[in-house]
Structure formats: C-alpha cells, structure tokens
mmCIF file of C-alpha atoms and ligand atoms in Angstrom:
data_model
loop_
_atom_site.group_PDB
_atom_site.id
_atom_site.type_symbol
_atom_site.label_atom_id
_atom_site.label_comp_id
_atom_site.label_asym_id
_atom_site.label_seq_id
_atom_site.Cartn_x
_atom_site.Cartn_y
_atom_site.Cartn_z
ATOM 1 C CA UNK A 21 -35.666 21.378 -70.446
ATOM 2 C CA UNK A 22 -33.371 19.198 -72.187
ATOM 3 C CA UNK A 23 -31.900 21.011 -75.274
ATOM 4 C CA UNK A 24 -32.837 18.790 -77.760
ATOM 5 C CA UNK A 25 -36.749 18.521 -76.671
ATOM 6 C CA UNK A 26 -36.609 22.370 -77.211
ATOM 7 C CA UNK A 27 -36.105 21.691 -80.372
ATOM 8 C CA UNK A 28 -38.593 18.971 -81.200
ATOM 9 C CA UNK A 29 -40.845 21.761 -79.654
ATOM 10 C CA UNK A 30 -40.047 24.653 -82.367
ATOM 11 C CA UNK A 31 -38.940 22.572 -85.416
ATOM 12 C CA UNK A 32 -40.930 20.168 -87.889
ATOM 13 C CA UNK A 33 -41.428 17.082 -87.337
ATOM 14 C CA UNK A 34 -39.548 16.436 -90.348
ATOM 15 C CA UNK A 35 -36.459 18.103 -88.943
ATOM 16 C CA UNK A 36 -33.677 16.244 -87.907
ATOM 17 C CA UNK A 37 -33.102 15.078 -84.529
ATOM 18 C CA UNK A 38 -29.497 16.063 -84.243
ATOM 19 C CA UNK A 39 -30.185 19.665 -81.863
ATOM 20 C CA UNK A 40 -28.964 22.692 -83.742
ATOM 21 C CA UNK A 41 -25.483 23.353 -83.084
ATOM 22 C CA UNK A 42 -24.769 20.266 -81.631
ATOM 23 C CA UNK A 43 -22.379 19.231 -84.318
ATOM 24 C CA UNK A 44 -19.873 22.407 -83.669
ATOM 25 C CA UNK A 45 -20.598 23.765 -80.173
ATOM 26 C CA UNK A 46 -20.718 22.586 -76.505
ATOM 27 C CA UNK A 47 -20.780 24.578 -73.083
ATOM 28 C CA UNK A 48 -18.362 21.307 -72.062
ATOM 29 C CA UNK A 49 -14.669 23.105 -71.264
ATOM 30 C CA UNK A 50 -11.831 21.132 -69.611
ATOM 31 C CA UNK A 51 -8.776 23.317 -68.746
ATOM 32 C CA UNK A 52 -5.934 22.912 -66.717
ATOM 33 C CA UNK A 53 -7.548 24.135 -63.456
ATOM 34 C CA UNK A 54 -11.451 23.822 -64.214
ATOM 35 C CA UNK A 55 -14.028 21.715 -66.296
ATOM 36 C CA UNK A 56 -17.688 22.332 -66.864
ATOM 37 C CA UNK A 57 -19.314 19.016 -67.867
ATOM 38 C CA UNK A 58 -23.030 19.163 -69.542
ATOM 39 C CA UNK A 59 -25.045 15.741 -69.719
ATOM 40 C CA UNK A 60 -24.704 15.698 -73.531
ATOM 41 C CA UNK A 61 -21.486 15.280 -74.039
ATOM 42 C CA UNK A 62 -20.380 12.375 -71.112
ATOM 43 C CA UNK A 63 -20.555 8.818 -73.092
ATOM 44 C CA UNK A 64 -21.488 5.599 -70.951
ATOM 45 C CA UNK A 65 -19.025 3.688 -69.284
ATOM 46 C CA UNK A 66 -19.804 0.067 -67.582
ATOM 47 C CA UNK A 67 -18.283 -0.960 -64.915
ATOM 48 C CA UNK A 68 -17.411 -4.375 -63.172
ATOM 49 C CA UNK A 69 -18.892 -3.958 -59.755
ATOM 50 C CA UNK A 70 -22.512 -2.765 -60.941
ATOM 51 C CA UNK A 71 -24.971 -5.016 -62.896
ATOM 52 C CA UNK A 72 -27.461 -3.083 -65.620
ATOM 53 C CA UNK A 73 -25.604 0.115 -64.329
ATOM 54 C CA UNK A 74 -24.859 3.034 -66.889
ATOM 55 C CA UNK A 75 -21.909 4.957 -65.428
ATOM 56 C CA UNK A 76 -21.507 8.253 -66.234
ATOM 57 C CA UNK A 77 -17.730 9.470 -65.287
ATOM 58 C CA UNK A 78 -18.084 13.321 -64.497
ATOM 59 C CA UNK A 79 -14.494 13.804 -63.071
ATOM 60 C CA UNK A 80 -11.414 11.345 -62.277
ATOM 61 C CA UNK A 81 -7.878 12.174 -61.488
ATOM 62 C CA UNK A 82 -7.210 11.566 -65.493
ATOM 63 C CA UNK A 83 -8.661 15.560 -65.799
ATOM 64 C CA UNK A 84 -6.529 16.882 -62.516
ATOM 65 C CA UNK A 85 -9.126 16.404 -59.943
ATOM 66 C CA UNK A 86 -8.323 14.442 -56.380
ATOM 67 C CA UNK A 87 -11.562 12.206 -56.707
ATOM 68 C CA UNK A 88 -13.866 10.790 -58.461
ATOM 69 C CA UNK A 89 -17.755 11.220 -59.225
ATOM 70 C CA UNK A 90 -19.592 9.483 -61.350
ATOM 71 C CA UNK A 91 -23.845 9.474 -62.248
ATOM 72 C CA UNK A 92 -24.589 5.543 -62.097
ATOM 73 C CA UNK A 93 -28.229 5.036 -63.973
ATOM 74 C CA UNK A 94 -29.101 1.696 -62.143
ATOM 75 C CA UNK A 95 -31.961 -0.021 -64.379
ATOM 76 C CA UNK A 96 -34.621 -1.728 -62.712
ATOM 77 C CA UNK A 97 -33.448 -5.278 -61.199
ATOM 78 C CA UNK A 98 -30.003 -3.359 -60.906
ATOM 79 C CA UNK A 99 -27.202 -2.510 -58.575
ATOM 80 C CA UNK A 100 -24.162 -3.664 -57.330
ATOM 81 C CA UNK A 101 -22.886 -7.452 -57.739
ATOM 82 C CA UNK A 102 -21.409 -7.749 -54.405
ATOM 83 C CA UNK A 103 -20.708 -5.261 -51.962
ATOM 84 C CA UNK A 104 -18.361 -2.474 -53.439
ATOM 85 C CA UNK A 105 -15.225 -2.165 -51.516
ATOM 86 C CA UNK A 106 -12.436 -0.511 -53.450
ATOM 87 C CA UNK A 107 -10.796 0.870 -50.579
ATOM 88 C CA UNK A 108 -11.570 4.611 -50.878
ATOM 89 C CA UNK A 109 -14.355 6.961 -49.037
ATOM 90 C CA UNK A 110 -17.850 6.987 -50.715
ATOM 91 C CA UNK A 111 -20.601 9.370 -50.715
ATOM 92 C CA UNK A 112 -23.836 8.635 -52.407
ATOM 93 C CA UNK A 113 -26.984 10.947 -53.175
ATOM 94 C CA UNK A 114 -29.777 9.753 -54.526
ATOM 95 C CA UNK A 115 -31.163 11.997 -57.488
ATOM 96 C CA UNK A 116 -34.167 10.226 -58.378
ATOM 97 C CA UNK A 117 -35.870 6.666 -57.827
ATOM 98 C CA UNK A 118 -35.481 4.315 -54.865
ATOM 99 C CA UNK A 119 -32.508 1.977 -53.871
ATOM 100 C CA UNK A 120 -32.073 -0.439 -51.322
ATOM 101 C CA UNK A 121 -28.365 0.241 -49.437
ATOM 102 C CA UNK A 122 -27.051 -2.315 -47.238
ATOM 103 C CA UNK A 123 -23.391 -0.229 -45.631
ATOM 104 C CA UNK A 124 -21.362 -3.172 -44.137
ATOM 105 C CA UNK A 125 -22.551 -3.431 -40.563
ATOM 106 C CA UNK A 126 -25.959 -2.045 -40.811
ATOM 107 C CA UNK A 127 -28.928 -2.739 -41.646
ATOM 108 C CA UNK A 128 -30.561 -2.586 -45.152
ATOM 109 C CA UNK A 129 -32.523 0.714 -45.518
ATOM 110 C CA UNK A 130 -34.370 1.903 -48.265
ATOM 111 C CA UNK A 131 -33.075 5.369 -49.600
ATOM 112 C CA UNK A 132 -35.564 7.647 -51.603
ATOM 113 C CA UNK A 133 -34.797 10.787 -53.705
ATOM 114 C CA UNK A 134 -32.876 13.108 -52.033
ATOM 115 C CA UNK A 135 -31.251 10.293 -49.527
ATOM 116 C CA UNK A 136 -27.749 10.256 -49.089
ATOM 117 C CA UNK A 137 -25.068 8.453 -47.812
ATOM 118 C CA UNK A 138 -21.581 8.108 -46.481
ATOM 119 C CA UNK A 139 -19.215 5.239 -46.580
ATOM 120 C CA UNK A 140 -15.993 5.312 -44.754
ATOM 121 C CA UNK A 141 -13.168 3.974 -46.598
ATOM 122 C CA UNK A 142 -13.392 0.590 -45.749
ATOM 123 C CA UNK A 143 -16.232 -0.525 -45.266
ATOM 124 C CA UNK A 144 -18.403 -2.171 -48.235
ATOM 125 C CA UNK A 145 -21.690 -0.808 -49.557
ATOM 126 C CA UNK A 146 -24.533 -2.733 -51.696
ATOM 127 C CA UNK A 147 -27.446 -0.674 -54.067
ATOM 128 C CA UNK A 148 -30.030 -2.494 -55.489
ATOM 129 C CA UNK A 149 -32.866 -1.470 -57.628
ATOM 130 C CA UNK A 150 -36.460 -3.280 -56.632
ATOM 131 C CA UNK A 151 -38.520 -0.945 -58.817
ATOM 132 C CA UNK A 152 -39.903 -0.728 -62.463
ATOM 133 C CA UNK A 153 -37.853 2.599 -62.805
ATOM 134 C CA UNK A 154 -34.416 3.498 -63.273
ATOM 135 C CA UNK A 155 -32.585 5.094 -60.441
ATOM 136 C CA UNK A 156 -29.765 8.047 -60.537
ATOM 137 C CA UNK A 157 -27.412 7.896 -57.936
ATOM 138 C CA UNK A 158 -24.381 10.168 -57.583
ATOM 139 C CA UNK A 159 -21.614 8.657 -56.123
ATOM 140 C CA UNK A 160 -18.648 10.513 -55.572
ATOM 141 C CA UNK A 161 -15.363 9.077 -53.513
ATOM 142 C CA UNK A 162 -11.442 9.187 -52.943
ATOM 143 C CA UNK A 163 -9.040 8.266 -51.163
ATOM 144 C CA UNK A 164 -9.374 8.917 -47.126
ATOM 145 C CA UNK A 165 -6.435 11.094 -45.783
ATOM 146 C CA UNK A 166 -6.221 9.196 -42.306
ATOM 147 C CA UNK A 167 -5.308 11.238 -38.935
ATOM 148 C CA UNK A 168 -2.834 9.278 -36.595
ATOM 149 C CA UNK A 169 -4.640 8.996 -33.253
ATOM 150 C CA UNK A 170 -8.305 9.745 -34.925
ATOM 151 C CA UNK A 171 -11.048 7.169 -35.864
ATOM 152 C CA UNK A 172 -12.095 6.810 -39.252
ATOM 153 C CA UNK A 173 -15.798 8.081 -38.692
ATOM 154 C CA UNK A 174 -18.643 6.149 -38.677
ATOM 155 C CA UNK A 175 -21.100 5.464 -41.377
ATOM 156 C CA UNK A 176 -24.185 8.353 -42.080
ATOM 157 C CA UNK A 177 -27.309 7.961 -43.651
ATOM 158 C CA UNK A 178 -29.739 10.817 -44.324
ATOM 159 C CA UNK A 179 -31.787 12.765 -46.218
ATOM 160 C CA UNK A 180 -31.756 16.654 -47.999
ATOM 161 C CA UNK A 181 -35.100 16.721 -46.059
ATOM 162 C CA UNK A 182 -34.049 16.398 -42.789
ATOM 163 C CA UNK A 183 -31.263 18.200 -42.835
ATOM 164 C CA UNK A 184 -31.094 21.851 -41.567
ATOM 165 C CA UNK A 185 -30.964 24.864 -44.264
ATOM 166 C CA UNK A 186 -28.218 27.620 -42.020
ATOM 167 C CA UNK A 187 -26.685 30.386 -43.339
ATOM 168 C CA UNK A 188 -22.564 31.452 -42.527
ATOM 169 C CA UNK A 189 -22.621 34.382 -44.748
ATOM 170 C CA UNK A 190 -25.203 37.014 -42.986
ATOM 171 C CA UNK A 191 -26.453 37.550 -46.664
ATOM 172 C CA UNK A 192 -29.872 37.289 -47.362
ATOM 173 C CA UNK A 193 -30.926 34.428 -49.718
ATOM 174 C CA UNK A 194 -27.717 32.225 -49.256
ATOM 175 C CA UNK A 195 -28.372 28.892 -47.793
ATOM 176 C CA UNK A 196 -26.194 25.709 -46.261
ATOM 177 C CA UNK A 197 -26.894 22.310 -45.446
ATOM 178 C CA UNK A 198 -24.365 20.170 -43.920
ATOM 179 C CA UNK A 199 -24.086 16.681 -45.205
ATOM 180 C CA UNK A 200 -21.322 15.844 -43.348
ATOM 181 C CA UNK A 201 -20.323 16.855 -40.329
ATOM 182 C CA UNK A 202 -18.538 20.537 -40.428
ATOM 183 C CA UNK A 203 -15.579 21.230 -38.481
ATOM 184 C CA UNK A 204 -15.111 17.008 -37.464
ATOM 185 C CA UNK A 205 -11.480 16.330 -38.177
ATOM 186 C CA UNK A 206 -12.176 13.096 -38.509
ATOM 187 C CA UNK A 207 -13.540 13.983 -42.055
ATOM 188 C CA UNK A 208 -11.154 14.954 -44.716
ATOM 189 C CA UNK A 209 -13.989 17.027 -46.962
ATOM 190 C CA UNK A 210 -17.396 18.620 -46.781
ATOM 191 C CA UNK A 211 -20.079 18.222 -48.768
ATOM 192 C CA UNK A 212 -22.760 20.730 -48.541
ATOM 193 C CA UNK A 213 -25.895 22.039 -50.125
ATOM 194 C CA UNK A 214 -25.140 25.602 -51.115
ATOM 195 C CA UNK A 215 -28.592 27.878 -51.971
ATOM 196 C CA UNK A 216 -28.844 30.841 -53.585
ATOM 197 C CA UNK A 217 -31.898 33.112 -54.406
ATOM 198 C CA UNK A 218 -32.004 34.612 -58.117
ATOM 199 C CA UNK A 219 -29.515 37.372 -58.306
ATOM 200 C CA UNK A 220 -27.526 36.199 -55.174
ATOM 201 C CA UNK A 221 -23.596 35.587 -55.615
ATOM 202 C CA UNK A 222 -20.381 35.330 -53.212
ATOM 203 C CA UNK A 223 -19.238 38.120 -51.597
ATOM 204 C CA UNK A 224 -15.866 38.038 -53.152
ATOM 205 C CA UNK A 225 -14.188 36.255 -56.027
ATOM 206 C CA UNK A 226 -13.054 33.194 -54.251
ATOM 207 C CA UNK A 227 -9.074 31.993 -54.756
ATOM 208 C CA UNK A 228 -8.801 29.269 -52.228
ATOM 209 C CA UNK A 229 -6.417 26.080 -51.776
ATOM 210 C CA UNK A 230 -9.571 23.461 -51.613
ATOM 211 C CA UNK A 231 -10.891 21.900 -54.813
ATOM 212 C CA UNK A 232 -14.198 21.354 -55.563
ATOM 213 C CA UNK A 233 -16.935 19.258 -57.070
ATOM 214 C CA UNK A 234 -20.324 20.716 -57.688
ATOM 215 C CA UNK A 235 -23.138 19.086 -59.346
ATOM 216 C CA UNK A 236 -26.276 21.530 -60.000
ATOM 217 C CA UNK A 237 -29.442 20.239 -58.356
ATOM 218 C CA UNK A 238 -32.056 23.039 -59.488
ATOM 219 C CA UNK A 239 -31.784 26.392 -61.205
ATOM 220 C CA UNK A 240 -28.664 28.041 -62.952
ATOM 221 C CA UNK A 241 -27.052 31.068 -63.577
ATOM 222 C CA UNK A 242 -23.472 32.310 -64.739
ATOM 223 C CA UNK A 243 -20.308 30.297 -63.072
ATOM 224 C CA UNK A 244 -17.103 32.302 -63.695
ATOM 225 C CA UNK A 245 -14.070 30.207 -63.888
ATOM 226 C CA UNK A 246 -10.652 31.807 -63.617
ATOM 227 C CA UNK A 247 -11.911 34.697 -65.173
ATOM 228 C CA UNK A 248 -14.331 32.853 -68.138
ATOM 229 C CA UNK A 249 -18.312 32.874 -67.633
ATOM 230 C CA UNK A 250 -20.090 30.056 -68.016
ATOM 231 C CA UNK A 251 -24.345 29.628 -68.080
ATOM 232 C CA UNK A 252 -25.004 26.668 -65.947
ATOM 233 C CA UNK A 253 -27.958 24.205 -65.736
ATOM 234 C CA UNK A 254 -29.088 21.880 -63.826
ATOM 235 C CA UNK A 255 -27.333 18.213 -64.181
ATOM 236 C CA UNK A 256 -23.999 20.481 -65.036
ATOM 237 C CA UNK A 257 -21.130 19.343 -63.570
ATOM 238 C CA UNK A 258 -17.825 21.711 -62.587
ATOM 239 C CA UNK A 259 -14.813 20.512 -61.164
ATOM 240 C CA UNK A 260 -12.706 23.700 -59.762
ATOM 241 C CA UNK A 261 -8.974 22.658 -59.063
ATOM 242 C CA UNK A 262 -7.149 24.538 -56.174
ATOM 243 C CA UNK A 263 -6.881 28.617 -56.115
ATOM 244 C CA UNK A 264 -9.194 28.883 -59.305
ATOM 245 C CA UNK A 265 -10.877 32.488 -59.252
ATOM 246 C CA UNK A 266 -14.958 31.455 -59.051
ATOM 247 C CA UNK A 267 -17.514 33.448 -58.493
ATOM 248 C CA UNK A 268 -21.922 32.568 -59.212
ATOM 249 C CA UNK A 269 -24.298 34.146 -59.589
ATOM 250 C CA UNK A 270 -27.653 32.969 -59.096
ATOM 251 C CA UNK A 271 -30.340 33.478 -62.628
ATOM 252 C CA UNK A 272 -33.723 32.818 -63.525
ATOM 253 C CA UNK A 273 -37.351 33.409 -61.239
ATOM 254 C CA UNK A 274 -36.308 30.193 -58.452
ATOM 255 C CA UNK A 275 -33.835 29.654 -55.465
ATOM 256 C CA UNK A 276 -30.526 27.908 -57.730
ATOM 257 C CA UNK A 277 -28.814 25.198 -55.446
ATOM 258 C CA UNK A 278 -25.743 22.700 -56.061
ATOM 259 C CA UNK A 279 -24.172 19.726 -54.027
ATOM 260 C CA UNK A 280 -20.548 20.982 -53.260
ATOM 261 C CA UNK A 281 -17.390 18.868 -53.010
ATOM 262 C CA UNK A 282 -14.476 20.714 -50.718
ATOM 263 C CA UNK A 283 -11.396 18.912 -48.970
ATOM 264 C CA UNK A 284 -10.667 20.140 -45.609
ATOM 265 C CA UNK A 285 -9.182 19.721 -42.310
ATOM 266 C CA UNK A 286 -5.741 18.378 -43.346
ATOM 267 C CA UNK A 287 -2.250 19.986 -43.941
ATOM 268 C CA UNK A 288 -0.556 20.509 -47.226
ATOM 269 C CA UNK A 289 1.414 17.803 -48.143
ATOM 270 C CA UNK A 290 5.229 17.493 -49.734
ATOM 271 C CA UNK A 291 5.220 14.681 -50.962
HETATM 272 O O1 UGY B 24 -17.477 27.706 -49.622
HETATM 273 C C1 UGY B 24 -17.087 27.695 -50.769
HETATM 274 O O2 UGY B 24 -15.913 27.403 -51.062
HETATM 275 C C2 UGY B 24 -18.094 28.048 -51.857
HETATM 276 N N1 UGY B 24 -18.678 29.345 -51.622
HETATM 277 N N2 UGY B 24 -17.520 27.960 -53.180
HETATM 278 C C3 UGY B 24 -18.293 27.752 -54.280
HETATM 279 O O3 UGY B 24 -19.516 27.615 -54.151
HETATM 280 N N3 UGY B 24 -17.681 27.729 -55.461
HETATM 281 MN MN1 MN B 25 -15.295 27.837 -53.132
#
C-alpha cells in the first residue's frame, strides 16, 4: 500500500497530506556500486519520442550503470510519435494496461499486462495507448555488444504467462523464468523472473562481475547491498554494479518475485 494512503488511513482528515517523515527520510540510496530507487522520490521526465508519456528514469549511465530503464506512464490516446529507433537493444514489459506494439517487420499485436517484448538494436518499435486507462510499461535498453560472425537475434514477443517457471538452484521455493533466451550467445544479457517463497534467500552472498537491474514485481523482503540491508517493496528499483556483495531474502505471507537485468555471454573488455 502506498505509504502515503497508510497514512490517510490512521490520521485525521485534517492532517496534512505530506506522509510522516517524508520531509527528512527516504529508503532511496545511490552509492558508488548500488542504488535502491522507491517510486516517491523519481520526478517526471518527458521525452521527445513519446506523446502524453510520463517517463520515469530509474537508472542511466549518469549513476554508473551500463543501461538504461525507465517506467513510461503512457496516458490514454498515448505512445510513441514515430517508431523509436535510437540505435540500442530494447526490452519492454508491460506492468499494467494494454498497448498496441508494432516491432519493425511484424505485425501489430496487442500486448496485455504481463506481455513483454524484445527489440534488437536496430530495429524500430511503436506503443500506442487505445484505452481509457493509463498504461505502465517498463522499458529497459543499451547498447548491443555485437559478436563478429553471429546474427543480431531476432525480435520476441511474449508473455509472464506463458513462459515456464524452472528452478537451477535445487532449493525449494526458488523459481526462474527465462525471458530471453539463456545460454544464446547471440544475446548479450538475460532477463529473468526470479521467485522466491517467504523466508527463501541465495545460497551464498553473491560477488559476481555482471551488473544488474531488478525491478520488484510482488512481495518484498530485506536486499543487502555490499554489506547494508535494505526493506524492499514492490515498484522498488535496485541497480547492483559489478562484484557488489547481495544477498535477499524473501518477507511477508506470499511468493516475492522481481524482473532481473544481468549482462552475459561476452568477454571483459580493455578498452
Ligand atoms: O543469478 C543471479 O545473479 C541472482 N541470483 N542475483 C540476484 O538476484 N541478485
Ligand atoms: Mn546476482
């Protein structure tokens, strides 16, 4: 429940509107290596390529990270003023609403909470809004890391529903889904669906070279950070830059989940 409803809830109505504590305190913490980004505290942006879009800039290479991923609100009647080509990989899920997606080459579809897709880099993509409600759409993307002698892959379009739950660890209550294919080296990252039943956490402190972006889907629970613990929501956003120590574990009564960002598949680079 969003914070300051909570407090509509318990206080007068008389009381001001301004949540407790929201003058002086934030869970939002950007560091060298890590950030944790609540909903409250990201201001609009607008950008040129969307029409009646609100864009809401979770990470950018201005805080460290590799990529970009923004939350686009697109208001009914809109979307994209032509189709978006800046050059770079795209991957799109949508949150909530409806969109129609024309991806250069195919055919329009109509993608429905919980549809994703991916764009190579490219290739053009157009979202427009046809209904009376506004849509959430998060689109993440960067620069592709071509392969000499390997295609660019081709264009996907799914959904969270149809995409198998597996499970790599051998732990009970840890679940996978794939959104891209794993192990392709045609693909430069993975993004994946990570579940995890209350109580549930790696089984080590991870230190790894791949950076992440993970946006929390449903549930919560404590996110440690090079060695700081965080309480996560849902709609949180954490960037983890390479080798930071993380470790979650899973709170509250449901099965947490989170859409995870990790670049793969390629060498280090000197350069
Ligand atoms: O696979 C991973 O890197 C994953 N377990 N990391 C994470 O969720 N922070
Ligand atoms: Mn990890």
């Amino acid at each position: 429940m969003p914070k300051l409803e909570y407090h509509r809830r318990i206080l007068p109505d008389s009381a001001p509107t301004v949540a407790p504590g929201a003058t002086a305190y934030s869970r939002g913490v950007v560091k060298r290596n890590y950030a944790l980004v609540p909903p409250d505290g990201v201001l609009p942006s607008r950008l040129p390529d969307y029409r009646d879009t609100t864009v809401n800039f979770l990470a950018a290479p201005q805080m460290g990270a590799r990529f970009a991923q923004t939350m686009l609100l697109i208001e009914p009647g809109g979307g994209t003023m032509a189709p978006r080509n800046d050059g770079n990989q795209h991957f799109l899920l949508l949150r909530e609403g409806q969109l129609r997606l024309k991806i250069d080459g195919l055919d329009e579809i109509v993608l429905e909470d919980g549809g994703f897709a991916y764009v190579p880099a490219g290739l053009g993509f157009e979202v427009t809004n046809d209904t009376g409600e506004t849509a959430r759409l998060l689109e993440f993307y960067k620069p592709y890391e071509a392969l000499p002698g390997v295609d660019t892959p081709a264009p996907i379009i799914s959904s969270l529903d149809a995409t198998p739950v597996e499970n790599f660890s051998g732990q009970e209550g840890r679940g996978w889904q794939c959104l891209l294919p794993r192990g392709d080296m045609a693909f430069d990252m993975e993004m994946n669906v990570l579940a995890l039943a209350p109580g549930t956490h790696f089984p080590s402190v991870e230190t790894h070279i791949m950076e992440h972006a993970l946006f929390m889907l449903r549930g919560g629970g404590m996110y440690m950070l090079d060695w700081d613990w965080h309480e996560v929501w849902t709609e949180d956003f954490i960037w983890m830059g390479p080798w930071v120590p993380q470790q979650f574990y899973a709170g509250g009564w449901e099965e947490s989940a989170y859409l995870l960002y990790k670049d793969v598949n390629r060498d280090v680079r000197f350069d």
